[in-house]
Amino acid sequence: KSIATLLNQMSTEEAEQYLHQISQDDPELYAEVKKYFLSFEDLLEMPEHIMRVFWRSPEIQVDDLAKACKSYDEEVINNIISYLPKRKQKMYEPFEQPLSKKEAEKAQLVFVTLARKMNDDGEINLEELMQDEDDMI
């Protein structure tokens, strides 16, 4: 768990590079660490039943979402938007101004933090999301 704590304190890019290195050097350690580390990427690739609950949360702010999604393909963004309540779908507008990577990561962290809170409150089950797909049968 201490490696996951360390990863959560790194920038997203640093954490992903570190995780990639662990996956190359020690796949078993990677599987263990991945259970505790959650990235914004993970939130984009959740199973549909978790996406439906997570993206409908009243705590989701479309302005933060626009910043968090700044560097993503339109297809990925449209998929997320499709899970938002209709009112928020209408409110969503892409963030057009230049945005520093740090600001985008800060916006992404809002959603990672919300996902952890929803997991702690029992609204969603992140263990399902964070287990290694290779463990599935």
mmCIF file of N, CA and C in Angstrom:
data_model
loop_
_atom_site.group_PDB
_atom_site.id
_atom_site.type_symbol
_atom_site.label_atom_id
_atom_site.label_comp_id
_atom_site.label_asym_id
_atom_site.label_seq_id
_atom_site.Cartn_x
_atom_site.Cartn_y
_atom_site.Cartn_z
ATOM 1 N N LYS A 1 0.821 -1.199 0.000
ATOM 2 C CA LYS A 1 0.000 0.000 0.000
ATOM 3 C C LYS A 1 0.859 1.254 0.000
ATOM 4 N N SER A 2 2.057 1.192 0.556
ATOM 5 C CA SER A 2 2.897 2.388 0.624
ATOM 6 C C SER A 2 3.339 2.842 -0.767
ATOM 7 N N ILE A 3 3.518 1.913 -1.697
ATOM 8 C CA ILE A 3 3.860 2.299 -3.070
ATOM 9 C C ILE A 3 2.686 3.045 -3.687
ATOM 10 N N ALA A 4 1.474 2.574 -3.429
ATOM 11 C CA ALA A 4 0.282 3.246 -3.955
ATOM 12 C C ALA A 4 0.163 4.657 -3.381
ATOM 13 N N THR A 5 0.480 4.817 -2.099
ATOM 14 C CA THR A 5 0.458 6.137 -1.479
ATOM 15 C C THR A 5 1.446 7.051 -2.182
ATOM 16 N N LEU A 6 2.624 6.544 -2.442
ATOM 17 C CA LEU A 6 3.651 7.301 -3.153
ATOM 18 C C LEU A 6 3.156 7.690 -4.553
ATOM 19 N N LEU A 7 2.567 6.747 -5.259
ATOM 20 C CA LEU A 7 2.048 7.017 -6.607
ATOM 21 C C LEU A 7 0.993 8.111 -6.580
ATOM 22 N N ASN A 8 0.135 8.078 -5.582
ATOM 23 C CA ASN A 8 -0.934 9.064 -5.490
ATOM 24 C C ASN A 8 -0.404 10.466 -5.201
ATOM 25 N N GLN A 9 0.846 10.574 -4.763
ATOM 26 C CA GLN A 9 1.447 11.878 -4.504
ATOM 27 C C GLN A 9 2.210 12.403 -5.719
ATOM 28 N N MET A 10 2.445 11.553 -6.712
ATOM 29 C CA MET A 10 3.181 11.949 -7.920
ATOM 30 C C MET A 10 2.231 12.605 -8.914
ATOM 31 N N SER A 11 2.818 13.272 -9.904
ATOM 32 C CA SER A 11 1.984 13.751 -11.004
ATOM 33 C C SER A 11 1.484 12.513 -11.749
ATOM 34 N N THR A 12 0.414 12.677 -12.493
ATOM 35 C CA THR A 12 -0.170 11.554 -13.223
ATOM 36 C C THR A 12 0.855 10.912 -14.150
ATOM 37 N N GLU A 13 1.588 11.749 -14.861
ATOM 38 C CA GLU A 13 2.569 11.236 -15.820
ATOM 39 C C GLU A 13 3.671 10.447 -15.116
ATOM 40 N N GLU A 14 4.182 10.991 -14.009
ATOM 41 C CA GLU A 14 5.230 10.288 -13.254
ATOM 42 C C GLU A 14 4.715 8.946 -12.730
ATOM 43 N N ALA A 15 3.503 8.967 -12.200
ATOM 44 C CA ALA A 15 2.927 7.739 -11.643
ATOM 45 C C ALA A 15 2.739 6.685 -12.726
ATOM 46 N N GLU A 16 2.273 7.110 -13.889
ATOM 47 C CA GLU A 16 2.075 6.151 -14.975
ATOM 48 C C GLU A 16 3.398 5.573 -15.462
ATOM 49 N N GLN A 17 4.435 6.401 -15.525
ATOM 50 C CA GLN A 17 5.759 5.908 -15.922
ATOM 51 C C GLN A 17 6.279 4.904 -14.888
ATOM 52 N N TYR A 18 6.104 5.245 -13.623
ATOM 53 C CA TYR A 18 6.560 4.371 -12.540
ATOM 54 C C TYR A 18 5.806 3.037 -12.578
ATOM 55 N N LEU A 19 4.485 3.110 -12.744
ATOM 56 C CA LEU A 19 3.681 1.889 -12.838
ATOM 57 C C LEU A 19 4.093 1.038 -14.030
ATOM 58 N N HIS A 20 4.348 1.692 -15.148
ATOM 59 C CA HIS A 20 4.778 0.959 -16.343
ATOM 60 C C HIS A 20 6.085 0.214 -16.061
ATOM 61 N N GLN A 21 7.004 0.896 -15.387
ATOM 62 C CA GLN A 21 8.292 0.275 -15.052
ATOM 63 C C GLN A 21 8.088 -0.925 -14.136
ATOM 64 N N ILE A 22 7.219 -0.771 -13.130
ATOM 65 C CA ILE A 22 6.933 -1.895 -12.221
ATOM 66 C C ILE A 22 6.331 -3.056 -13.006
ATOM 67 N N SER A 23 5.430 -2.748 -13.946
ATOM 68 C CA SER A 23 4.782 -3.825 -14.714
ATOM 69 C C SER A 23 5.800 -4.607 -15.531
ATOM 70 N N GLN A 24 6.865 -3.928 -15.974
ATOM 71 C CA GLN A 24 7.922 -4.599 -16.733
ATOM 72 C C GLN A 24 8.827 -5.432 -15.816
ATOM 73 N N ASP A 25 9.167 -4.853 -14.659
ATOM 74 C CA ASP A 25 10.124 -5.489 -13.751
ATOM 75 C C ASP A 25 9.510 -6.584 -12.877
ATOM 76 N N ASP A 26 8.276 -6.368 -12.429
ATOM 77 C CA ASP A 26 7.675 -7.280 -11.459
ATOM 78 C C ASP A 26 6.153 -7.288 -11.630
ATOM 79 N N PRO A 27 5.655 -8.087 -12.571
ATOM 80 C CA PRO A 27 4.212 -8.105 -12.852
ATOM 81 C C PRO A 27 3.341 -8.410 -11.629
ATOM 82 N N GLU A 28 3.830 -9.241 -10.723
ATOM 83 C CA GLU A 28 3.037 -9.552 -9.525
ATOM 84 C C GLU A 28 2.908 -8.336 -8.620
ATOM 85 N N LEU A 29 4.005 -7.614 -8.448
ATOM 86 C CA LEU A 29 3.965 -6.387 -7.648
ATOM 87 C C LEU A 29 3.047 -5.370 -8.310
ATOM 88 N N TYR A 30 3.119 -5.269 -9.625
ATOM 89 C CA TYR A 30 2.262 -4.347 -10.373
ATOM 90 C C TYR A 30 0.786 -4.655 -10.092
ATOM 91 N N ALA A 31 0.404 -5.906 -10.140
ATOM 92 C CA ALA A 31 -0.993 -6.298 -9.903
ATOM 93 C C ALA A 31 -1.436 -5.880 -8.506
ATOM 94 N N GLU A 32 -0.553 -6.048 -7.522
ATOM 95 C CA GLU A 32 -0.877 -5.654 -6.146
ATOM 96 C C GLU A 32 -1.011 -4.142 -6.018
ATOM 97 N N VAL A 33 -0.052 -3.400 -6.593
ATOM 98 C CA VAL A 33 -0.062 -1.941 -6.494
ATOM 99 C C VAL A 33 -1.272 -1.367 -7.223
ATOM 100 N N LYS A 34 -1.588 -1.930 -8.366
ATOM 101 C CA LYS A 34 -2.686 -1.408 -9.190
ATOM 102 C C LYS A 34 -4.021 -1.468 -8.450
ATOM 103 N N LYS A 35 -4.147 -2.400 -7.516
ATOM 104 C CA LYS A 35 -5.381 -2.492 -6.728
ATOM 105 C C LYS A 35 -5.627 -1.231 -5.909
ATOM 106 N N TYR A 36 -4.554 -0.517 -5.561
ATOM 107 C CA TYR A 36 -4.669 0.640 -4.676
ATOM 108 C C TYR A 36 -4.495 1.976 -5.384
ATOM 109 N N PHE A 37 -4.064 1.939 -6.622
ATOM 110 C CA PHE A 37 -3.823 3.182 -7.349
ATOM 111 C C PHE A 37 -4.923 3.397 -8.370
ATOM 112 N N LEU A 38 -5.528 4.545 -8.328
ATOM 113 C CA LEU A 38 -6.612 4.877 -9.244
ATOM 114 C C LEU A 38 -6.217 6.114 -10.041
ATOM 115 N N SER A 39 -6.345 6.038 -11.346
ATOM 116 C CA SER A 39 -6.037 7.187 -12.193
ATOM 117 C C SER A 39 -7.305 7.657 -12.908
ATOM 118 N N PHE A 40 -7.265 8.829 -13.476
ATOM 119 C CA PHE A 40 -8.388 9.339 -14.256
ATOM 120 C C PHE A 40 -8.664 8.410 -15.433
ATOM 121 N N GLU A 41 -7.588 7.865 -16.011
ATOM 122 C CA GLU A 41 -7.726 6.891 -17.114
ATOM 123 C C GLU A 41 -8.639 5.744 -16.707
ATOM 124 N N ASP A 42 -8.444 5.258 -15.472
ATOM 125 C CA ASP A 42 -9.267 4.150 -14.979
ATOM 126 C C ASP A 42 -10.745 4.520 -14.984
ATOM 127 N N LEU A 43 -11.040 5.781 -14.676
ATOM 128 C CA LEU A 43 -12.431 6.225 -14.627
ATOM 129 C C LEU A 43 -13.067 6.253 -16.011
ATOM 130 N N LEU A 44 -12.242 6.383 -17.033
ATOM 131 C CA LEU A 44 -12.745 6.423 -18.405
ATOM 132 C C LEU A 44 -13.002 5.018 -18.938
ATOM 133 N N GLU A 45 -12.438 4.024 -18.265
ATOM 134 C CA GLU A 45 -12.514 2.645 -18.748
ATOM 135 C C GLU A 45 -13.281 1.737 -17.787
ATOM 136 N N MET A 46 -14.085 2.342 -16.924
ATOM 137 C CA MET A 46 -14.852 1.554 -15.956
ATOM 138 C C MET A 46 -15.908 0.708 -16.666
ATOM 139 N N PRO A 47 -16.297 -0.406 -16.044
ATOM 140 C CA PRO A 47 -17.430 -1.163 -16.590
ATOM 141 C C PRO A 47 -18.670 -0.263 -16.622
ATOM 142 N N GLU A 48 -19.541 -0.532 -17.565
ATOM 143 C CA GLU A 48 -20.699 0.340 -17.793
ATOM 144 C C GLU A 48 -21.557 0.546 -16.541
ATOM 145 N N HIS A 49 -21.779 -0.515 -15.756
ATOM 146 C CA HIS A 49 -22.637 -0.366 -14.580
ATOM 147 C C HIS A 49 -22.038 0.588 -13.545
ATOM 148 N N ILE A 50 -20.718 0.689 -13.482
ATOM 149 C CA ILE A 50 -20.078 1.637 -12.567
ATOM 150 C C ILE A 50 -20.123 3.039 -13.183
ATOM 151 N N MET A 51 -19.892 3.127 -14.501
ATOM 152 C CA MET A 51 -19.949 4.426 -15.191
ATOM 153 C C MET A 51 -21.306 5.084 -14.956
ATOM 154 N N ARG A 52 -22.385 4.292 -15.080
ATOM 155 C CA ARG A 52 -23.747 4.847 -14.933
ATOM 156 C C ARG A 52 -23.926 5.495 -13.565
ATOM 157 N N VAL A 53 -23.428 4.861 -12.533
ATOM 158 C CA VAL A 53 -23.576 5.398 -11.178
ATOM 159 C C VAL A 53 -22.621 6.579 -10.970
ATOM 160 N N PHE A 54 -21.360 6.392 -11.339
ATOM 161 C CA PHE A 54 -20.349 7.424 -11.068
ATOM 162 C C PHE A 54 -20.648 8.740 -11.779
ATOM 163 N N TRP A 55 -20.850 8.705 -13.089
ATOM 164 C CA TRP A 55 -20.992 9.949 -13.862
ATOM 165 C C TRP A 55 -22.328 10.639 -13.631
ATOM 166 N N ARG A 56 -23.261 9.981 -12.949
ATOM 167 C CA ARG A 56 -24.534 10.631 -12.611
ATOM 168 C C ARG A 56 -24.492 11.283 -11.232
ATOM 169 N N SER A 57 -23.354 11.184 -10.554
ATOM 170 C CA SER A 57 -23.235 11.777 -9.229
ATOM 171 C C SER A 57 -23.553 13.274 -9.284
ATOM 172 N N PRO A 58 -24.343 13.760 -8.324
ATOM 173 C CA PRO A 58 -24.651 15.196 -8.301
ATOM 174 C C PRO A 58 -23.406 16.057 -8.064
ATOM 175 N N GLU A 59 -22.326 15.443 -7.576
ATOM 176 C CA GLU A 59 -21.104 16.205 -7.304
ATOM 177 C C GLU A 59 -20.276 16.484 -8.566
ATOM 178 N N ILE A 60 -20.637 15.874 -9.677
ATOM 179 C CA ILE A 60 -19.900 16.087 -10.928
ATOM 180 C C ILE A 60 -20.196 17.493 -11.452
ATOM 181 N N GLN A 61 -19.135 18.254 -11.649
ATOM 182 C CA GLN A 61 -19.258 19.606 -12.206
ATOM 183 C C GLN A 61 -18.766 19.582 -13.650
ATOM 184 N N VAL A 62 -19.591 20.074 -14.568
ATOM 185 C CA VAL A 62 -19.222 20.002 -15.985
ATOM 186 C C VAL A 62 -18.003 20.863 -16.312
ATOM 187 N N ASP A 63 -17.781 21.951 -15.579
ATOM 188 C CA ASP A 63 -16.596 22.790 -15.831
ATOM 189 C C ASP A 63 -15.314 22.016 -15.511
ATOM 190 N N ASP A 64 -15.322 21.315 -14.382
ATOM 191 C CA ASP A 64 -14.160 20.488 -14.019
ATOM 192 C C ASP A 64 -13.972 19.375 -15.046
ATOM 193 N N LEU A 65 -15.085 18.796 -15.488
ATOM 194 C CA LEU A 65 -15.019 17.709 -16.455
ATOM 195 C C LEU A 65 -14.401 18.188 -17.767
ATOM 196 N N ALA A 66 -14.785 19.368 -18.202
ATOM 197 C CA ALA A 66 -14.236 19.924 -19.452
ATOM 198 C C ALA A 66 -12.721 20.103 -19.336
ATOM 199 N N LYS A 67 -12.256 20.567 -18.192
ATOM 200 C CA LYS A 67 -10.806 20.737 -17.983
ATOM 201 C C LYS A 67 -10.111 19.379 -17.908
ATOM 202 N N ALA A 68 -10.720 18.444 -17.191
ATOM 203 C CA ALA A 68 -10.123 17.116 -17.022
ATOM 204 C C ALA A 68 -9.999 16.389 -18.356
ATOM 205 N N CYS A 69 -10.921 16.663 -19.260
ATOM 206 C CA CYS A 69 -10.964 15.959 -20.554
ATOM 207 C C CYS A 69 -10.254 16.713 -21.673
ATOM 208 N N LYS A 70 -9.598 17.801 -21.350
ATOM 209 C CA LYS A 70 -8.993 18.688 -22.351
ATOM 210 C C LYS A 70 -8.176 17.955 -23.412
ATOM 211 N N SER A 71 -7.381 16.980 -23.030
ATOM 212 C CA SER A 71 -6.467 16.339 -23.996
ATOM 213 C C SER A 71 -7.028 15.029 -24.579
ATOM 214 N N TYR A 72 -8.275 14.715 -24.274
ATOM 215 C CA TYR A 72 -8.829 13.434 -24.726
ATOM 216 C C TYR A 72 -9.572 13.566 -26.054
ATOM 217 N N ASP A 73 -9.670 12.430 -26.757
ATOM 218 C CA ASP A 73 -10.386 12.379 -28.033
ATOM 219 C C ASP A 73 -11.871 12.649 -27.818
ATOM 220 N N GLU A 74 -12.486 13.190 -28.833
ATOM 221 C CA GLU A 74 -13.911 13.504 -28.783
ATOM 222 C C GLU A 74 -14.749 12.258 -28.471
ATOM 223 N N GLU A 75 -14.340 11.127 -28.998
ATOM 224 C CA GLU A 75 -15.069 9.867 -28.777
ATOM 225 C C GLU A 75 -15.107 9.510 -27.283
ATOM 226 N N VAL A 76 -13.975 9.663 -26.601
ATOM 227 C CA VAL A 76 -13.890 9.375 -25.166
ATOM 228 C C VAL A 76 -14.782 10.344 -24.392
ATOM 229 N N ILE A 77 -14.688 11.617 -24.740
ATOM 230 C CA ILE A 77 -15.475 12.657 -24.069
ATOM 231 C C ILE A 77 -16.969 12.406 -24.279
ATOM 232 N N ASN A 78 -17.358 12.105 -25.511
ATOM 233 C CA ASN A 78 -18.773 11.861 -25.806
ATOM 234 C C ASN A 78 -19.310 10.660 -25.030
ATOM 235 N N ASN A 79 -18.470 9.645 -24.846
ATOM 236 C CA ASN A 79 -18.876 8.482 -24.064
ATOM 237 C C ASN A 79 -19.182 8.895 -22.628
ATOM 238 N N ILE A 80 -18.317 9.679 -22.025
ATOM 239 C CA ILE A 80 -18.541 10.139 -20.649
ATOM 240 C C ILE A 80 -19.812 10.978 -20.580
ATOM 241 N N ILE A 81 -19.937 11.923 -21.503
ATOM 242 C CA ILE A 81 -21.095 12.818 -21.512
ATOM 243 C C ILE A 81 -22.395 12.024 -21.609
ATOM 244 N N SER A 82 -22.376 10.927 -22.336
ATOM 245 C CA SER A 82 -23.590 10.125 -22.499
ATOM 246 C C SER A 82 -24.105 9.578 -21.166
ATOM 247 N N TYR A 83 -23.237 9.474 -20.163
ATOM 248 C CA TYR A 83 -23.647 8.977 -18.847
ATOM 249 C C TYR A 83 -24.140 10.093 -17.929
ATOM 250 N N LEU A 84 -23.849 11.333 -18.275
ATOM 251 C CA LEU A 84 -24.277 12.462 -17.445
ATOM 252 C C LEU A 84 -25.797 12.609 -17.513
ATOM 253 N N PRO A 85 -26.393 13.181 -16.455
ATOM 254 C CA PRO A 85 -27.824 13.497 -16.545
ATOM 255 C C PRO A 85 -28.049 14.463 -17.717
ATOM 256 N N LYS A 86 -29.230 14.405 -18.316
ATOM 257 C CA LYS A 86 -29.536 15.215 -19.514
ATOM 258 C C LYS A 86 -29.219 16.698 -19.313
ATOM 259 N N ARG A 87 -29.567 17.240 -18.162
ATOM 260 C CA ARG A 87 -29.328 18.669 -17.892
ATOM 261 C C ARG A 87 -27.832 18.996 -17.984
ATOM 262 N N LYS A 88 -27.011 18.130 -17.409
ATOM 263 C CA LYS A 88 -25.564 18.369 -17.447
ATOM 264 C C LYS A 88 -25.006 18.135 -18.848
ATOM 265 N N GLN A 89 -25.606 17.210 -19.587
ATOM 266 C CA GLN A 89 -25.167 17.001 -20.971
ATOM 267 C C GLN A 89 -25.320 18.297 -21.764
ATOM 268 N N LYS A 90 -26.433 18.986 -21.555
ATOM 269 C CA LYS A 90 -26.693 20.246 -22.269
ATOM 270 C C LYS A 90 -25.742 21.347 -21.813
ATOM 271 N N MET A 91 -25.322 21.294 -20.560
ATOM 272 C CA MET A 91 -24.441 22.329 -20.003
ATOM 273 C C MET A 91 -22.977 22.143 -20.425
ATOM 274 N N TYR A 92 -22.607 20.931 -20.792
ATOM 275 C CA TYR A 92 -21.200 20.642 -21.089
ATOM 276 C C TYR A 92 -20.734 21.385 -22.339
ATOM 277 N N GLU A 93 -19.596 22.070 -22.198
ATOM 278 C CA GLU A 93 -18.940 22.701 -23.343
ATOM 279 C C GLU A 93 -17.453 22.418 -23.221
ATOM 280 N N PRO A 94 -16.813 22.029 -24.327
ATOM 281 C CA PRO A 94 -15.373 21.765 -24.274
ATOM 282 C C PRO A 94 -14.612 22.997 -23.787
ATOM 283 N N PHE A 95 -13.536 22.757 -23.058
ATOM 284 C CA PHE A 95 -12.700 23.846 -22.552
ATOM 285 C C PHE A 95 -11.749 24.261 -23.667
ATOM 286 N N GLU A 96 -11.966 25.439 -24.230
ATOM 287 C CA GLU A 96 -11.227 25.870 -25.422
ATOM 288 C C GLU A 96 -9.924 26.618 -25.111
ATOM 289 N N GLN A 97 -9.847 27.288 -23.974
ATOM 290 C CA GLN A 97 -8.641 28.059 -23.661
ATOM 291 C C GLN A 97 -7.455 27.139 -23.394
ATOM 292 N N PRO A 98 -6.250 27.674 -23.589
ATOM 293 C CA PRO A 98 -5.061 26.876 -23.228
ATOM 294 C C PRO A 98 -5.121 26.513 -21.745
ATOM 295 N N LEU A 99 -4.645 25.315 -21.429
ATOM 296 C CA LEU A 99 -4.708 24.813 -20.064
ATOM 297 C C LEU A 99 -3.402 24.105 -19.753
ATOM 298 N N SER A 100 -2.788 24.460 -18.638
ATOM 299 C CA SER A 100 -1.540 23.786 -18.274
ATOM 300 C C SER A 100 -1.846 22.340 -17.891
ATOM 301 N N LYS A 101 -0.840 21.503 -18.088
ATOM 302 C CA LYS A 101 -0.983 20.087 -17.733
ATOM 303 C C LYS A 101 -1.326 19.950 -16.247
ATOM 304 N N LYS A 102 -0.708 20.816 -15.444
ATOM 305 C CA LYS A 102 -0.939 20.788 -13.997
ATOM 306 C C LYS A 102 -2.411 21.081 -13.670
ATOM 307 N N GLU A 103 -3.000 22.058 -14.372
ATOM 308 C CA GLU A 103 -4.413 22.388 -14.149
ATOM 309 C C GLU A 103 -5.325 21.240 -14.586
ATOM 310 N N ALA A 104 -4.990 20.599 -15.708
ATOM 311 C CA ALA A 104 -5.785 19.460 -16.192
ATOM 312 C C ALA A 104 -5.707 18.320 -15.168
ATOM 313 N N GLU A 105 -4.516 18.060 -14.648
ATOM 314 C CA GLU A 105 -4.343 16.998 -13.647
ATOM 315 C C GLU A 105 -5.101 17.321 -12.368
ATOM 316 N N LYS A 106 -5.113 18.597 -11.999
ATOM 317 C CA LYS A 106 -5.851 19.021 -10.805
ATOM 318 C C LYS A 106 -7.345 18.732 -10.991
ATOM 319 N N ALA A 107 -7.868 19.027 -12.178
ATOM 320 C CA ALA A 107 -9.274 18.739 -12.474
ATOM 321 C C ALA A 107 -9.524 17.238 -12.472
ATOM 322 N N GLN A 108 -8.602 16.461 -13.021
ATOM 323 C CA GLN A 108 -8.751 15.006 -13.038
ATOM 324 C C GLN A 108 -8.766 14.440 -11.622
ATOM 325 N N LEU A 109 -7.942 15.024 -10.760
ATOM 326 C CA LEU A 109 -7.862 14.566 -9.375
ATOM 327 C C LEU A 109 -9.198 14.742 -8.647
ATOM 328 N N VAL A 110 -9.964 15.769 -9.023
ATOM 329 C CA VAL A 110 -11.290 15.978 -8.439
ATOM 330 C C VAL A 110 -12.145 14.724 -8.646
ATOM 331 N N PHE A 111 -12.060 14.137 -9.838
ATOM 332 C CA PHE A 111 -12.878 12.965 -10.160
ATOM 333 C C PHE A 111 -12.341 11.695 -9.502
ATOM 334 N N VAL A 112 -11.026 11.579 -9.418
ATOM 335 C CA VAL A 112 -10.411 10.424 -8.739
ATOM 336 C C VAL A 112 -10.801 10.457 -7.261
ATOM 337 N N THR A 113 -10.757 11.643 -6.657
ATOM 338 C CA THR A 113 -11.126 11.807 -5.249
ATOM 339 C C THR A 113 -12.601 11.477 -5.040
ATOM 340 N N LEU A 114 -13.446 11.936 -5.956
ATOM 341 C CA LEU A 114 -14.874 11.636 -5.874
ATOM 342 C C LEU A 114 -15.112 10.127 -5.982
ATOM 343 N N ALA A 115 -14.404 9.473 -6.882
ATOM 344 C CA ALA A 115 -14.562 8.019 -7.043
ATOM 345 C C ALA A 115 -14.176 7.295 -5.757
ATOM 346 N N ARG A 116 -13.094 7.726 -5.132
ATOM 347 C CA ARG A 116 -12.683 7.100 -3.867
ATOM 348 C C ARG A 116 -13.745 7.315 -2.792
ATOM 349 N N LYS A 117 -14.291 8.531 -2.733
ATOM 350 C CA LYS A 117 -15.335 8.843 -1.745
ATOM 351 C C LYS A 117 -16.570 7.973 -1.994
ATOM 352 N N MET A 118 -16.983 7.857 -3.259
ATOM 353 C CA MET A 118 -18.148 7.040 -3.587
ATOM 354 C C MET A 118 -17.888 5.569 -3.259
ATOM 355 N N ASN A 119 -16.651 5.127 -3.424
ATOM 356 C CA ASN A 119 -16.277 3.760 -3.055
ATOM 357 C C ASN A 119 -16.385 3.591 -1.537
ATOM 358 N N ASP A 120 -15.827 4.546 -0.796
ATOM 359 C CA ASP A 120 -15.868 4.479 0.669
ATOM 360 C C ASP A 120 -17.303 4.501 1.190
ATOM 361 N N ASP A 121 -18.187 5.233 0.484
ATOM 362 C CA ASP A 121 -19.595 5.339 0.883
ATOM 363 C C ASP A 121 -20.424 4.146 0.394
ATOM 364 N N GLY A 122 -19.786 3.234 -0.357
ATOM 365 C CA GLY A 122 -20.481 2.044 -0.833
ATOM 366 C C GLY A 122 -21.344 2.269 -2.072
ATOM 367 N N GLU A 123 -21.204 3.427 -2.716
ATOM 368 C CA GLU A 123 -22.015 3.718 -3.908
ATOM 369 C C GLU A 123 -21.490 2.980 -5.147
ATOM 370 N N ILE A 124 -20.169 2.825 -5.221
ATOM 371 C CA ILE A 124 -19.552 2.070 -6.309
ATOM 372 C C ILE A 124 -18.484 1.165 -5.707
ATOM 373 N N ASN A 125 -18.069 0.151 -6.476
ATOM 374 C CA ASN A 125 -17.054 -0.784 -6.001
ATOM 375 C C ASN A 125 -15.821 -0.655 -6.894
ATOM 376 N N LEU A 126 -14.817 0.064 -6.405
ATOM 377 C CA LEU A 126 -13.608 0.275 -7.197
ATOM 378 C C LEU A 126 -12.739 -0.964 -7.276
ATOM 379 N N GLU A 127 -12.895 -1.892 -6.335
ATOM 380 C CA GLU A 127 -12.082 -3.115 -6.399
ATOM 381 C C GLU A 127 -12.311 -3.823 -7.724
ATOM 382 N N GLU A 128 -13.549 -3.799 -8.176
ATOM 383 C CA GLU A 128 -13.911 -4.404 -9.447
ATOM 384 C C GLU A 128 -13.117 -3.767 -10.589
ATOM 385 N N LEU A 129 -12.979 -2.470 -10.505
ATOM 386 C CA LEU A 129 -12.283 -1.696 -11.533
ATOM 387 C C LEU A 129 -10.776 -1.890 -11.453
ATOM 388 N N MET A 130 -10.253 -1.999 -10.238
ATOM 389 C CA MET A 130 -8.815 -1.970 -10.057
ATOM 390 C C MET A 130 -8.154 -3.338 -10.068
ATOM 391 N N GLN A 131 -8.931 -4.394 -10.107
ATOM 392 C CA GLN A 131 -8.284 -5.706 -10.183
ATOM 393 C C GLN A 131 -7.781 -5.938 -11.593
ATOM 394 N N ASP A 132 -6.782 -6.720 -11.701
ATOM 395 C CA ASP A 132 -6.168 -7.008 -12.988
ATOM 396 C C ASP A 132 -7.127 -7.837 -13.827
ATOM 397 N N GLU A 133 -7.326 -7.427 -15.080
ATOM 398 C CA GLU A 133 -8.233 -8.152 -15.970
ATOM 399 C C GLU A 133 -7.817 -9.609 -16.133
ATOM 400 N N ASP A 134 -6.538 -9.895 -15.998
ATOM 401 C CA ASP A 134 -6.046 -11.263 -16.140
ATOM 402 C C ASP A 134 -6.590 -12.181 -15.055
ATOM 403 N N ASP A 135 -7.052 -11.585 -13.948
ATOM 404 C CA ASP A 135 -7.600 -12.378 -12.860
ATOM 405 C C ASP A 135 -9.038 -12.806 -13.136
ATOM 406 N N MET A 136 -9.649 -12.243 -14.166
ATOM 407 C CA MET A 136 -11.048 -12.516 -14.480
ATOM 408 C C MET A 136 -11.182 -13.854 -15.199
ATOM 409 N N ILE A 137 -12.323 -14.540 -14.957
ATOM 410 C CA ILE A 137 -12.588 -15.791 -15.682
ATOM 411 C C ILE A 137 -13.950 -15.710 -16.355
#
